[in-house]
């Protein structure tokens, strides 16, 4: 097992763990941060799959743009936790 | 001639962009741009009828001139054959009439420039969907269509429930688009191409399990766009909250785009109509859609929500007729799709006229408007008789074909259910006519006037088209519907003309012969005979009325003596109009368990609606894996 | 054709559908739609992977008949899909702001004035 396969498996496990954390958190802000972490790990996986332009696009959208507009909405809606 | 399809799509998108740049301040400029863009599109598509439908050419156009290399398609191609052009004609007609109606209808709204931008993008996306020959291009057009539709649903956000209807439409539409994308990518992993003609050639007799999985996902995704029954709950909310010219476009164009995608998927891409299990699946879904649509419509209180449920029920007719995969069935389905656009668009425009004049569409508050708005009442009656299937109008011809097609395929229970649904449709429209147009008028509608002329012209054009397609079915079938049926069943020609001749040697069969559809409309029910009969009766009644035969004998004391009034047990005679809720109360009471169950099931909670969609997708996947070999 | 990637994609899509089906807060439903988009994008790129290939970005002089690269078509599809996902999220969030102004609550059991 060379090191690329081990790195791939580690990144996949990180994606699954952060996705499960997104579902389980009750506080909406923590959920959004977990979504951003998932997006960053997916972008890292895209680099390992030899797709650099897609990785740049996914990092820009999923780790910067989406959490920013979510947090702006949270501020306008004044909502803290789920339920 | 090669460039007409792409020009008709690009004109609409260009009109949308020009409205943003030039039309945000000046109202005349934006109406002018919208009118010019839709007229150019209409003329270009109508000029394509002669080469494609009558001379049987197929126009193909590779974008950017990327032609296939070594028999492998590498570019995006547009392919316009008779089936696509049939749906394209329906779409451009709806766009043109809806834009003319919306000139005066959006007078009281603010920010109408955004309305025209969204509407032109919606129409460009629908035309792009029916003219394209590439599977991923279909997905992109579906997404543009969903965005524009959500924006237009939430347009009047002061109205009750418009925002939540738009949100539910967005979530459910996004689920459907994700399923279409997953199906596309599963197909790609097997054949490594995205061109529909090449996929159809490579998948012939070659159905591996991943292709079956993709077929189930694509069928579920396109059915969600067409609003077949377990996927339908977002439709009544969205049709009810949108402005009426947009509701007419929803039920006329957006539904038909979903039906076109299902026909293209099942007939051309997968050759799946040879399997009996796929036919039975489509027939079962169609029958359930017909029945549930009309029984929910009997119990509604709002005019546009009732029309939306009827729209779902008529799409059930189309899918049932498409599922009976004989030539007669496909003719019946396509003819009913054309008729449905005409009469349902007419009814939605009537609802818009009533909302413009009175400000409400609640059936329990309106009444007696036939005296103040006589032309609208006449147009509404033409539409109501068309949808129920009465002889000189067009609903009769297509419903007769549906009955004949299902009966000849040994499916007598489906014919009986279709007849029952027709009767219940007529019943619910009598209820609407009584509640809105006849009876007594409440006091607050005293100074209601007829709608302005630019809103009446599209209604009259559609009513005349309803009568024409009902009285002359032979001409419509020979020039419009039969070429479309031939194109759907003759797959080898589709592939040859896209990829170069000789490619369809992989399809070892020969093209399927199309039996000639003849219209022996069984003697008594000949539409021209009924029209002559109605004309004779009208002349007879007019002669008798002019000669004074209808004057009632008048009592000497007519008005002032109170002993001749109706006795209201001591109270003053009040407003005693029979409202919409009071008709059919016996039927609603007898079937109260069924109606109670259905009203609880349409609960309005978005998690329930998503659960129905995913559950039905799972049933499709299991069924297709188990039963299609 | 890596098996572990496909398992991760299926888990992401199933988690996304679970959030849409059971959570009651509207903002949580939008987070679920975002998870489904991540899962489908990862599935598309994983299908197009050839083991041992390089990234498909070349100039004209470098492209030789024996270059072995991963499939470029799914990467184009993924770029389109990422942008569409961002637009859906933006539109849904603007609808949520207006719903909070009008209805006063973000609970899916209470935003249901149109029913029956």
Short mmCIF file of C-alpha atoms in Angstrom, two decimals, chain A:
data_model
loop_
_atom_site.label_atom_id
_atom_site.label_comp_id
_atom_site.label_asym_id
_atom_site.label_seq_id
_atom_site.Cartn_x
_atom_site.Cartn_y
_atom_site.Cartn_z
CA UNK A 1 0.00 0.00 0.00
CA UNK A 2 1.73 3.09 -1.12
CA UNK A 3 1.21 6.44 0.52
CA UNK A 4 -1.28 7.83 -2.01
CA UNK A 5 -3.79 5.13 -1.13
CA UNK A 6 -3.38 5.77 2.59
CA UNK A 7 -3.80 9.51 2.12
CA UNK A 8 -6.92 8.98 0.01
CA UNK A 9 -8.48 6.76 2.66
CA UNK A 10 -7.69 9.25 5.43
CA UNK A 11 -9.32 12.13 3.55
CA UNK A 12 -12.41 10.01 2.86
CA UNK A 13 -12.72 9.15 6.55
CA UNK A 14 -12.42 12.86 7.39
CA UNK A 15 -15.24 13.69 4.93
CA UNK A 16 -17.54 11.10 6.46
CA UNK A 17 -16.81 12.18 10.03
CA UNK A 18 -17.43 15.87 9.35
CA UNK A 19 -20.65 15.08 7.46
CA UNK A 20 -21.97 13.12 10.42
CA UNK A 21 -21.04 16.03 12.69
CA UNK A 22 -23.02 18.41 10.43
CA UNK A 23 -26.14 16.37 11.01
CA UNK A 24 -25.71 15.91 14.73
CA UNK A 25 -25.02 19.47 15.91
CA UNK A 26 -27.98 21.39 17.29
CA UNK A 27 -26.54 24.88 17.17
CA UNK A 28 -26.92 26.25 13.65
CA UNK A 29 -23.59 28.10 13.64
CA UNK A 30 -21.67 24.92 14.48
CA UNK A 31 -23.54 23.11 11.73
CA UNK A 32 -22.52 25.69 9.15
CA UNK A 33 -18.87 25.51 10.22
CA UNK A 34 -18.97 21.72 9.91
CA UNK A 35 -20.41 22.13 6.39
CA UNK A 36 -17.51 24.41 5.47
CA UNK A 37 -15.03 21.86 6.82
CA UNK A 38 -16.68 19.14 4.73
CA UNK A 39 -16.37 21.35 1.66
CA UNK A 40 -12.66 21.90 2.28
CA UNK A 41 -12.00 18.19 2.61
CA UNK A 42 -13.93 17.51 -0.59
CA UNK A 43 -11.73 20.10 -2.35
CA UNK A 44 -8.64 18.29 -1.01
CA UNK A 45 -10.01 15.03 -2.40
CA UNK A 46 -10.44 16.68 -5.79
CA UNK A 47 -6.73 17.52 -5.82
CA UNK A 48 -5.89 13.88 -5.09
CA UNK A 49 -8.07 12.85 -8.04
CA UNK A 50 -6.07 15.08 -10.45
CA UNK A 51 -8.72 17.77 -11.01
CA UNK A 52 -7.09 21.08 -9.97
CA UNK A 53 -9.54 23.55 -11.56
CA UNK A 54 -12.52 21.85 -9.96
CA UNK A 55 -10.73 21.95 -6.60
CA UNK A 56 -10.23 25.72 -6.86
CA UNK A 57 -13.91 26.23 -7.75
CA UNK A 58 -15.14 24.00 -4.93
CA UNK A 59 -12.88 25.68 -2.38
CA UNK A 60 -14.05 29.13 -3.44
CA UNK A 61 -17.72 28.26 -3.37
CA UNK A 62 -18.08 25.63 -0.67
CA UNK A 63 -15.64 26.96 1.88
CA UNK A 64 -15.88 30.72 1.45
CA UNK A 65 -19.04 31.82 -0.34
CA UNK A 66 -21.69 29.49 1.07
CA UNK A 67 -20.78 29.90 4.76
CA UNK A 68 -20.60 33.68 4.35
CA UNK A 69 -24.12 33.96 2.97
CA UNK A 70 -25.39 31.51 5.59
CA UNK A 71 -23.92 33.64 8.37
CA UNK A 72 -25.40 36.82 6.86
CA UNK A 73 -28.80 35.12 6.84
CA UNK A 74 -28.39 33.98 10.44
CA UNK A 75 -27.66 37.54 11.46
CA UNK A 76 -30.77 38.90 9.73
CA UNK A 77 -33.02 36.14 11.00
CA UNK A 78 -31.68 36.29 14.58
CA UNK A 79 -31.90 32.57 15.06
CA UNK A 80 -29.43 30.78 17.34
CA UNK A 81 -30.24 27.18 17.76
CA UNK A 82 -32.45 24.65 16.14
CA UNK A 83 -35.87 24.56 17.81
#
